[in-house]
CSV table of N, CA and C in Angstrom, one decimal:
chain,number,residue,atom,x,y,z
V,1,UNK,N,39.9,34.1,-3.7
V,1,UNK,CA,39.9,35.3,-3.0
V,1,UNK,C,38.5,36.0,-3.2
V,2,UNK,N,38.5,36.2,-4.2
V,2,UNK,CA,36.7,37.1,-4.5
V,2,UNK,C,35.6,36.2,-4.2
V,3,UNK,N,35.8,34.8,-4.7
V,3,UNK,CA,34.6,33.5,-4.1
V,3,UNK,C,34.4,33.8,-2.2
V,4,UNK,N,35.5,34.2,-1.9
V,4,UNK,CA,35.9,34.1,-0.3
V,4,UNK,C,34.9,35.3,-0.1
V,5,UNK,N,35.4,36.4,-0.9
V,5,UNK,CA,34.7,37.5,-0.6
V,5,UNK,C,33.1,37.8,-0.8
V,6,UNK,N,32.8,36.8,-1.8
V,6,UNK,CA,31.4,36.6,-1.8
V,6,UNK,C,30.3,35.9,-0.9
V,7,UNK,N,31.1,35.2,-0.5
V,7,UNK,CA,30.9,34.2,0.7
V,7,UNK,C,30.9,35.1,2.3
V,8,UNK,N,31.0,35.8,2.5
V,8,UNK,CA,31.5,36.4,3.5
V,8,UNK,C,30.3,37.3,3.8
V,9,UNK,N,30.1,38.1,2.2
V,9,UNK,CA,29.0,39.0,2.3
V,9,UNK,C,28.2,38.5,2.6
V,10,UNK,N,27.8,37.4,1.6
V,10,UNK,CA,26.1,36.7,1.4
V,10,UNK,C,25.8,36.1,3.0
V,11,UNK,N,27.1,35.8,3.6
V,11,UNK,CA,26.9,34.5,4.8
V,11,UNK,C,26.7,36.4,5.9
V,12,UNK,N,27.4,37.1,5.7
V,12,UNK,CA,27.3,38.5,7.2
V,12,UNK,C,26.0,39.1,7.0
V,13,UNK,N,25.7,39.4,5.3
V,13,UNK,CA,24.2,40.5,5.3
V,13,UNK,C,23.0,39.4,4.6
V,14,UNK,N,23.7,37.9,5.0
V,14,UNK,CA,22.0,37.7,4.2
V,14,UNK,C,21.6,37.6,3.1
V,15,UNK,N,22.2,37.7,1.9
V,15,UNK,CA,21.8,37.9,1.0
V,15,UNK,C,22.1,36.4,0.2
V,16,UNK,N,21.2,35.5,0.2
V,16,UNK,CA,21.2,34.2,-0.5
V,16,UNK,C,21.5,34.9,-2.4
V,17,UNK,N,20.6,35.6,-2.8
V,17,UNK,CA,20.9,35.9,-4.0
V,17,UNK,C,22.2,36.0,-4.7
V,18,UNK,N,23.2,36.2,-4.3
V,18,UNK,CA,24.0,36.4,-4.8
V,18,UNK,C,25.4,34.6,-5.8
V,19,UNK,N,24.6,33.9,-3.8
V,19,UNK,CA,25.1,32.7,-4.0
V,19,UNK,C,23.9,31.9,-5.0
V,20,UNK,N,22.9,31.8,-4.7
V,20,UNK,CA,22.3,30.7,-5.4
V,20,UNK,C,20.8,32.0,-6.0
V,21,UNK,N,21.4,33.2,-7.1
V,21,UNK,CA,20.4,33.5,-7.3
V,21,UNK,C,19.2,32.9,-8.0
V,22,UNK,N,18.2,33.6,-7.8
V,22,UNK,CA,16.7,33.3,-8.9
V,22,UNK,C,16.9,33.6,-9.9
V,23,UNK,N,16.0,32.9,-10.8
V,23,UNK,CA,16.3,33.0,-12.5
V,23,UNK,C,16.0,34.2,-12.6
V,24,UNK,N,14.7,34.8,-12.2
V,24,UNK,CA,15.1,36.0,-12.4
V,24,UNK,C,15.8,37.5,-12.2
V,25,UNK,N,16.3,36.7,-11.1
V,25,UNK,CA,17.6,37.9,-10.6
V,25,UNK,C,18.7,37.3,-11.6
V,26,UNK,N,19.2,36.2,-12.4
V,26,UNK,CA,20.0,36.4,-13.5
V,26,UNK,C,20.0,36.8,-14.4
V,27,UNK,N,18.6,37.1,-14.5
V,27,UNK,CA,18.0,38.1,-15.8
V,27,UNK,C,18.8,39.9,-15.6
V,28,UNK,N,18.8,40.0,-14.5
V,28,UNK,CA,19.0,41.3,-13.7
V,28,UNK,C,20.7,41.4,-14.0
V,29,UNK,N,21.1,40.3,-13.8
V,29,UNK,CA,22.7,40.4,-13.6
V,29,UNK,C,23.1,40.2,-15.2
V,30,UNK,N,22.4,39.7,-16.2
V,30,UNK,CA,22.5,39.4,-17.6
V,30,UNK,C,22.2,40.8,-18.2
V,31,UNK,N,21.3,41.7,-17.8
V,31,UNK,CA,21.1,43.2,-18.5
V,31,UNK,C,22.3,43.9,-17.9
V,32,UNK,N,23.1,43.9,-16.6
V,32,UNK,CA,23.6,44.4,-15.9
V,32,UNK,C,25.1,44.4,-16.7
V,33,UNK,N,25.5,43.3,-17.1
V,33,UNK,CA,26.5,43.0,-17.9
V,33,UNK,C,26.6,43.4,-19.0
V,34,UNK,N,25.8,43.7,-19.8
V,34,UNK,CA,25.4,43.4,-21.0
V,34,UNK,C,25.0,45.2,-21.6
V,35,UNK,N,24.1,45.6,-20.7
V,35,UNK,CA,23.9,46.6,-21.0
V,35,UNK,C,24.2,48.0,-20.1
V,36,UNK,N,23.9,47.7,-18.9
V,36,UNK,CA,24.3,48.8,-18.0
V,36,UNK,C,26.2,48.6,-18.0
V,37,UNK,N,26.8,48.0,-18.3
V,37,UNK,CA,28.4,48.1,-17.7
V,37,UNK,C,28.9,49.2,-19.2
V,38,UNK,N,28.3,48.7,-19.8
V,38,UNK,CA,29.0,49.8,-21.5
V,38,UNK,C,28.5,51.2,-20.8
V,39,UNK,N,27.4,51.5,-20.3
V,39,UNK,CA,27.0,52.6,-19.8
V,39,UNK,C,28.0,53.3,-19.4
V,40,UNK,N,28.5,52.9,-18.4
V,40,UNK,CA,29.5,53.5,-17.5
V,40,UNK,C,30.4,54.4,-18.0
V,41,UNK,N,31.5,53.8,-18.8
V,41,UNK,CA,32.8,54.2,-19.4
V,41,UNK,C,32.0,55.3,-20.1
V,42,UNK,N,31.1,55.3,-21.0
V,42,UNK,CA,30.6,56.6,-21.5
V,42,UNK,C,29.9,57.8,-20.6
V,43,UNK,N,29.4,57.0,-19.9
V,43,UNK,CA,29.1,58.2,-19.1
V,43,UNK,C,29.9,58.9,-18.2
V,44,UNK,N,31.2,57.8,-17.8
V,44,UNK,CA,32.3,58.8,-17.5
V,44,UNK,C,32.7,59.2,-18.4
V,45,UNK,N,33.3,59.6,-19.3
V,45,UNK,CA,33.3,60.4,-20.6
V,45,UNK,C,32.3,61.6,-20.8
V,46,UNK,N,31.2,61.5,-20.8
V,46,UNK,CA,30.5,62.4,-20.7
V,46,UNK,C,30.4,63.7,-19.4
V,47,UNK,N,30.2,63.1,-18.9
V,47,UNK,CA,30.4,63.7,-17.5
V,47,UNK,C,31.6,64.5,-16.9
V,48,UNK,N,32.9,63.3,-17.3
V,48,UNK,CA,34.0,64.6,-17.2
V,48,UNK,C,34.7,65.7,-18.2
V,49,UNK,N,33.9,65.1,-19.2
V,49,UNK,CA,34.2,66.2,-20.4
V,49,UNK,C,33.0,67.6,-20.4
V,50,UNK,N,31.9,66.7,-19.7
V,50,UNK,CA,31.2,68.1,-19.5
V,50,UNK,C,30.9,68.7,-20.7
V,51,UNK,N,29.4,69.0,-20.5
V,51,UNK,CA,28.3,69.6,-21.5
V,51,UNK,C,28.2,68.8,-22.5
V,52,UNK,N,28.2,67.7,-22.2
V,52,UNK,CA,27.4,66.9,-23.5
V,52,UNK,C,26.0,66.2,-23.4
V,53,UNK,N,25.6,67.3,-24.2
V,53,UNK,CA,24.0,67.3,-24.0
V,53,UNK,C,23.5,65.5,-24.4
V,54,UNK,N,24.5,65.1,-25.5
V,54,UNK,CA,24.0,63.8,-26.0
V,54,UNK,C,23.8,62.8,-25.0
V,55,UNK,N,24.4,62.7,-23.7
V,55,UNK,CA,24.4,61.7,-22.5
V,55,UNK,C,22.6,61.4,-22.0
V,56,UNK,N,22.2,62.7,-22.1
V,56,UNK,CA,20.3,62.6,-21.6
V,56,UNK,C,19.6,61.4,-22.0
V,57,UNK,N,19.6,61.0,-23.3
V,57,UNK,CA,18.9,60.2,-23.3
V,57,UNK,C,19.2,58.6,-23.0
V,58,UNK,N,20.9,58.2,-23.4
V,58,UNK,CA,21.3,56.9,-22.6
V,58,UNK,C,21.2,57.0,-21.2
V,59,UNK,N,21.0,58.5,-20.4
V,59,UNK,CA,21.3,57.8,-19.1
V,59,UNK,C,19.7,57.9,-18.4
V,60,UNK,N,19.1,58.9,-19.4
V,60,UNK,CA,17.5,58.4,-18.5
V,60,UNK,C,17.2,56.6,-19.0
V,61,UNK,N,17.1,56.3,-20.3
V,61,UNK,CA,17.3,54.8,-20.7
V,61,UNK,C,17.9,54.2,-19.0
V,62,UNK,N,19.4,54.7,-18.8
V,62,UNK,CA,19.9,53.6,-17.8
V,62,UNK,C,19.1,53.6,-16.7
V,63,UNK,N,18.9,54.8,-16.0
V,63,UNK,CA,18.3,55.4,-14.5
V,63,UNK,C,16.8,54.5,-15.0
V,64,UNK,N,16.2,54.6,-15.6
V,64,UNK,CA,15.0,54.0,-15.4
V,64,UNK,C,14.8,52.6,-15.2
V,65,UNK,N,15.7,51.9,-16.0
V,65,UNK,CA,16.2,50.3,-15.8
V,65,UNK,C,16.4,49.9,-14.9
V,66,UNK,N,17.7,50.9,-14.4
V,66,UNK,CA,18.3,50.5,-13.5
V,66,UNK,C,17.1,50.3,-12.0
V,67,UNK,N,16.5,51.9,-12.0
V,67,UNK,CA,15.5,51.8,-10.9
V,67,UNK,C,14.4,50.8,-10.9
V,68,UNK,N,14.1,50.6,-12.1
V,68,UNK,CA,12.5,49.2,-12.2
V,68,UNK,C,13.3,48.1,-11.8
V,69,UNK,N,14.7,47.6,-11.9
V,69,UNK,CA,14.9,46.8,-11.5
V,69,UNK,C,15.4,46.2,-9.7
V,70,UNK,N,15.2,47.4,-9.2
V,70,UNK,CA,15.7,47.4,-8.0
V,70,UNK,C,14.0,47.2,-7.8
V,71,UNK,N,13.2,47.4,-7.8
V,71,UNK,CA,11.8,47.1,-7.7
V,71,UNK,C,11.5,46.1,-6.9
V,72,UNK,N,11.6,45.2,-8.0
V,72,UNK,CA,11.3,43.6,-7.3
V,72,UNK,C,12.2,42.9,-6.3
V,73,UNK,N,13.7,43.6,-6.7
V,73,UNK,CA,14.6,43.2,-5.4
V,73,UNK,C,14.3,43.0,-4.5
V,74,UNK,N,13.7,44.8,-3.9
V,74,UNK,CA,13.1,45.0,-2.9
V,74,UNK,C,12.2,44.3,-2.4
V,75,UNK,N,11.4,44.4,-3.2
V,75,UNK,CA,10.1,43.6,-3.0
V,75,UNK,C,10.1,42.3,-2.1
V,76,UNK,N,11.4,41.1,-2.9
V,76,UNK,CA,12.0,40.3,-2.7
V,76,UNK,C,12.4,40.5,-1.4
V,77,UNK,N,13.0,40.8,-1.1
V,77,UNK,CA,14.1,41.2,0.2
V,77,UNK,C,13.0,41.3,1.0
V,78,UNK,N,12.0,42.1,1.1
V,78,UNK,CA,10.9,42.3,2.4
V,78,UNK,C,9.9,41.5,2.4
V,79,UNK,N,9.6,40.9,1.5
V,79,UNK,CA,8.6,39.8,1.5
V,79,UNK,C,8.7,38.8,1.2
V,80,UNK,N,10.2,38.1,0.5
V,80,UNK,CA,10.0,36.6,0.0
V,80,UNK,C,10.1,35.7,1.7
V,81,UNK,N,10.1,34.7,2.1
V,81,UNK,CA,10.2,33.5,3.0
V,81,UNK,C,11.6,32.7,2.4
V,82,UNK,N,12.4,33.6,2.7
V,82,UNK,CA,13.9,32.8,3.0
V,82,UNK,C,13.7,31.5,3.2
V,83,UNK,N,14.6,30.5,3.1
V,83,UNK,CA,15.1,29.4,3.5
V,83,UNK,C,16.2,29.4,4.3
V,84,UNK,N,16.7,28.7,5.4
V,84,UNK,CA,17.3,29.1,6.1
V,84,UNK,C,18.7,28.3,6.1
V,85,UNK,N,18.3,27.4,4.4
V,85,UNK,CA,19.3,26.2,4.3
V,85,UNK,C,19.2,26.3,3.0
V,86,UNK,N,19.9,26.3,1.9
V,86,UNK,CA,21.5,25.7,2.1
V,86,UNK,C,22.7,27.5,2.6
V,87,UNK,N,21.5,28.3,1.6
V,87,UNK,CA,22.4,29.5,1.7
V,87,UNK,C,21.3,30.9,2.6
V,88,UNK,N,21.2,30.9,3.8
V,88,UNK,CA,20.8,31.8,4.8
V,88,UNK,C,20.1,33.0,4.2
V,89,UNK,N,18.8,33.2,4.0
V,89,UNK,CA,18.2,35.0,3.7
V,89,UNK,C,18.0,35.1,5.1
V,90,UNK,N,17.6,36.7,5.0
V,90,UNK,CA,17.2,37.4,6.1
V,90,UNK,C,15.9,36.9,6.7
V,91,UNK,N,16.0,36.9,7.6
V,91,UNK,CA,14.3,36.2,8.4
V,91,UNK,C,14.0,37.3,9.2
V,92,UNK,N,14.7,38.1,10.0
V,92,UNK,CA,14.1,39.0,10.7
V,92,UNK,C,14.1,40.2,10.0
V,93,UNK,N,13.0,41.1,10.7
V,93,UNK,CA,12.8,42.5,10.1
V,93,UNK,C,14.5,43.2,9.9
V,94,UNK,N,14.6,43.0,11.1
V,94,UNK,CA,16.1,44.0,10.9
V,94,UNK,C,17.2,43.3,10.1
V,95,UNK,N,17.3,42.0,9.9
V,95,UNK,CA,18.1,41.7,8.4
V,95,UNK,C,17.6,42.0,7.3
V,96,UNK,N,16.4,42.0,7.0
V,96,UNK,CA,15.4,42.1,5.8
V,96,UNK,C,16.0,43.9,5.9
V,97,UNK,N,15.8,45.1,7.0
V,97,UNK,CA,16.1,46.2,6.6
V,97,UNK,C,17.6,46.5,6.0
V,98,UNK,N,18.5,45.4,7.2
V,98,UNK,CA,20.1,45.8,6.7
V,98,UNK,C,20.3,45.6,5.1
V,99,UNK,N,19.8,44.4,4.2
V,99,UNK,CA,20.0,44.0,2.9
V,99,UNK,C,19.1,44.8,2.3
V,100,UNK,N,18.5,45.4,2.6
V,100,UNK,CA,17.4,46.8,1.7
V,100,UNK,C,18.4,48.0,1.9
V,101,UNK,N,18.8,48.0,3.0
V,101,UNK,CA,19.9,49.2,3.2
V,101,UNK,C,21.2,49.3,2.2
V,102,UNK,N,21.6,48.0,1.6
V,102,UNK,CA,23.1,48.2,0.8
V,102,UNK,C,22.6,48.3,-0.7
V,103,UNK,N,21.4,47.8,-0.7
V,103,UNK,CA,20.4,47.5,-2.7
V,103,UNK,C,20.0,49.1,-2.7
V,104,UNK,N,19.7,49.7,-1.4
V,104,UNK,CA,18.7,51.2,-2.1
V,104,UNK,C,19.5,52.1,-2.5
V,105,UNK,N,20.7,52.3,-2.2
V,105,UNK,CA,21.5,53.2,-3.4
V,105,UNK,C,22.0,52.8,-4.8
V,106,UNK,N,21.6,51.4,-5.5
V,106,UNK,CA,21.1,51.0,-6.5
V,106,UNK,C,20.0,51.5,-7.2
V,107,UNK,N,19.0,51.9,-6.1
V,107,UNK,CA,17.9,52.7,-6.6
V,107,UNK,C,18.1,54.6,-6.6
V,108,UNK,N,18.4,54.8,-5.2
V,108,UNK,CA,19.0,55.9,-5.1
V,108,UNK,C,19.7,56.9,-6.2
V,109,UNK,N,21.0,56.2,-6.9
V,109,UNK,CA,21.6,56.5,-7.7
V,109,UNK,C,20.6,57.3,-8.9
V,110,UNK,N,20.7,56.3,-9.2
V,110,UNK,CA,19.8,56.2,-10.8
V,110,UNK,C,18.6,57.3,-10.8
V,111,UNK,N,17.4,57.5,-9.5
V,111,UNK,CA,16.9,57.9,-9.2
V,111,UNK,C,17.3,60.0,-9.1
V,112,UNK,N,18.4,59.9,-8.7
V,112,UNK,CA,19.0,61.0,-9.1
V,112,UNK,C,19.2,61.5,-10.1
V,113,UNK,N,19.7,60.7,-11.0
V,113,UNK,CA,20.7,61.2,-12.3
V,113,UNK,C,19.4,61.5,-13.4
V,114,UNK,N,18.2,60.6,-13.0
V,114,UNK,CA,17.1,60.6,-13.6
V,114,UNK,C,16.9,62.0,-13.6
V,115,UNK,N,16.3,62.9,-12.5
V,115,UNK,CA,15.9,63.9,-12.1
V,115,UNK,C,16.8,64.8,-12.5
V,116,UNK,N,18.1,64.7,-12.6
V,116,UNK,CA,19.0,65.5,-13.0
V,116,UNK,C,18.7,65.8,-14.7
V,117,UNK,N,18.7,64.4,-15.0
V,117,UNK,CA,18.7,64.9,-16.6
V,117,UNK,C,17.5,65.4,-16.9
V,118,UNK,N,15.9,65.1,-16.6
V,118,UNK,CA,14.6,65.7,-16.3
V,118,UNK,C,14.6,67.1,-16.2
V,119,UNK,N,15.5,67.8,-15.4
V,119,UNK,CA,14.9,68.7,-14.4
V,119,UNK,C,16.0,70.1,-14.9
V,120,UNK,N,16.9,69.2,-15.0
V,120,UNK,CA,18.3,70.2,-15.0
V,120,UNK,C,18.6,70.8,-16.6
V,121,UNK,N,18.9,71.9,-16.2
V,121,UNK,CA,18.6,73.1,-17.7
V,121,UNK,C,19.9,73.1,-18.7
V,122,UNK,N,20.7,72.4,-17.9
V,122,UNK,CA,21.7,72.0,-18.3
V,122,UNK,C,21.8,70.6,-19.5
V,123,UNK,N,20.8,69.9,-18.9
V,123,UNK,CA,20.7,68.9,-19.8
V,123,UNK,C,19.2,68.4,-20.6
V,124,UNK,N,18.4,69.7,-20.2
V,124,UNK,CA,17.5,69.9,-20.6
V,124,UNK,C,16.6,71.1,-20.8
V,125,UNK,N,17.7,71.6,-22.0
V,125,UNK,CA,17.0,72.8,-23.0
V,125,UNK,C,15.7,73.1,-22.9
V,126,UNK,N,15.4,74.0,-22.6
V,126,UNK,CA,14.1,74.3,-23.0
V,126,UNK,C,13.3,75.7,-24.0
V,127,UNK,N,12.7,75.6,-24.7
V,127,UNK,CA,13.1,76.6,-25.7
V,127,UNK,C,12.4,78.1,-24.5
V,128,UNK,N,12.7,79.6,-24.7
V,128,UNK,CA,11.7,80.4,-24.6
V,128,UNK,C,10.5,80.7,-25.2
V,129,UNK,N,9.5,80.9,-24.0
V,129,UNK,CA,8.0,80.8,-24.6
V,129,UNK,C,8.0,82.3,-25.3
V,130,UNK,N,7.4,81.8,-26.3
V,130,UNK,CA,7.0,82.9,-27.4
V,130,UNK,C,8.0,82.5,-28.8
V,131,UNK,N,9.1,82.1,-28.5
V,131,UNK,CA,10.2,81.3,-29.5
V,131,UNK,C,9.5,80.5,-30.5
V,132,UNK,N,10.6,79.9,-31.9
V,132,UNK,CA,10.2,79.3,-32.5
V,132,UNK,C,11.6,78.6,-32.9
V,133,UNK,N,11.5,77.3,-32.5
V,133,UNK,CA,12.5,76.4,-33.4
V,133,UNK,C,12.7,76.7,-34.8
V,134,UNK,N,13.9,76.3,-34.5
V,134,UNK,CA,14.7,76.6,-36.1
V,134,UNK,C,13.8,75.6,-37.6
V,135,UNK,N,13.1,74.9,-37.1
V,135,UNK,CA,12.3,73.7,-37.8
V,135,UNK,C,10.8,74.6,-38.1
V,136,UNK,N,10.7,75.1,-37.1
V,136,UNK,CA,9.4,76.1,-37.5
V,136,UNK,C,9.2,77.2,-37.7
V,137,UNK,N,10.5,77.7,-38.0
V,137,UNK,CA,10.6,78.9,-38.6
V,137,UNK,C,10.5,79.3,-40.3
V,138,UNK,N,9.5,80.1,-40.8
V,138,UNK,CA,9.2,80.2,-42.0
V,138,UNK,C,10.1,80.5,-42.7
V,139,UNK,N,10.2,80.1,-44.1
V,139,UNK,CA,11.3,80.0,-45.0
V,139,UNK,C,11.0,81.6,-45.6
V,140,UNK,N,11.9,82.2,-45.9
V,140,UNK,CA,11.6,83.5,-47.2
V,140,UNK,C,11.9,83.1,-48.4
């Protein structure tokens, strides 16, 4: 059933990688396993428990990974020369766009949560100017 299902995708959008990936797109699917899936469960944890400042730094770690690796995907996807045999890539522009179209919210994602944890005051304290941390504050 899932073999079926994989077959289905790779043969409607093109995407040879999945059937006969590159070594280094197993590299991608070996960090993916390995490191980004533990991600998850905690960061839903985090997220639905809400205000846990501690999540900032595992999930810029993941968002950055995650995004550098969609990189070369891409890359891949619009500029490699498919083979057209045994397992079908995209050859025309507009298949090359459709399989860039289902990978960019791979980048998308991450690319958010990045900026989220960055930007957002929520998850990134920032002291008031004129303040002094509790570390630089003189002893009596």
């Amino acid at each position: 059933m899932l073999k079926d299902l994989l077959k289905w995708y790779a043969e409607d959008f093109k995407d040879p990688m999945v059937l006969d990936p590159p070594e280094w797109f197993k590299s991608f699917i070996f960090c993916e396993a390995f490191l980004q899936m533990p991600f998850f469960p905690i960061a839903a944890y985090a997220f639905l428990k809400g205000g846990c400042k501690w999540i900032r730094t595992p999930a810029i770690v993941y968002s950055t990974h995650v995004a550098t690796t969609l990189i070369p995907i891409l890359a891949h996807i619009l500029f490699h020369q498919f083979p057209v045999k045994p397992h079908p890539g995209p050859q025309t522009n507009w298949e090359r766009w459709l399989l860039v179209s289902i990978y960019v919210p791979y980048l998308l994602v991450p690319v958010l949560l990045l900026l989220t944890m960055l930007l957002s005051s929520k998850y990134n304290p920032t002291s008031k100017p004129g303040s002094t941390s509790g570390k630089a504050k003189k002893k009596n």
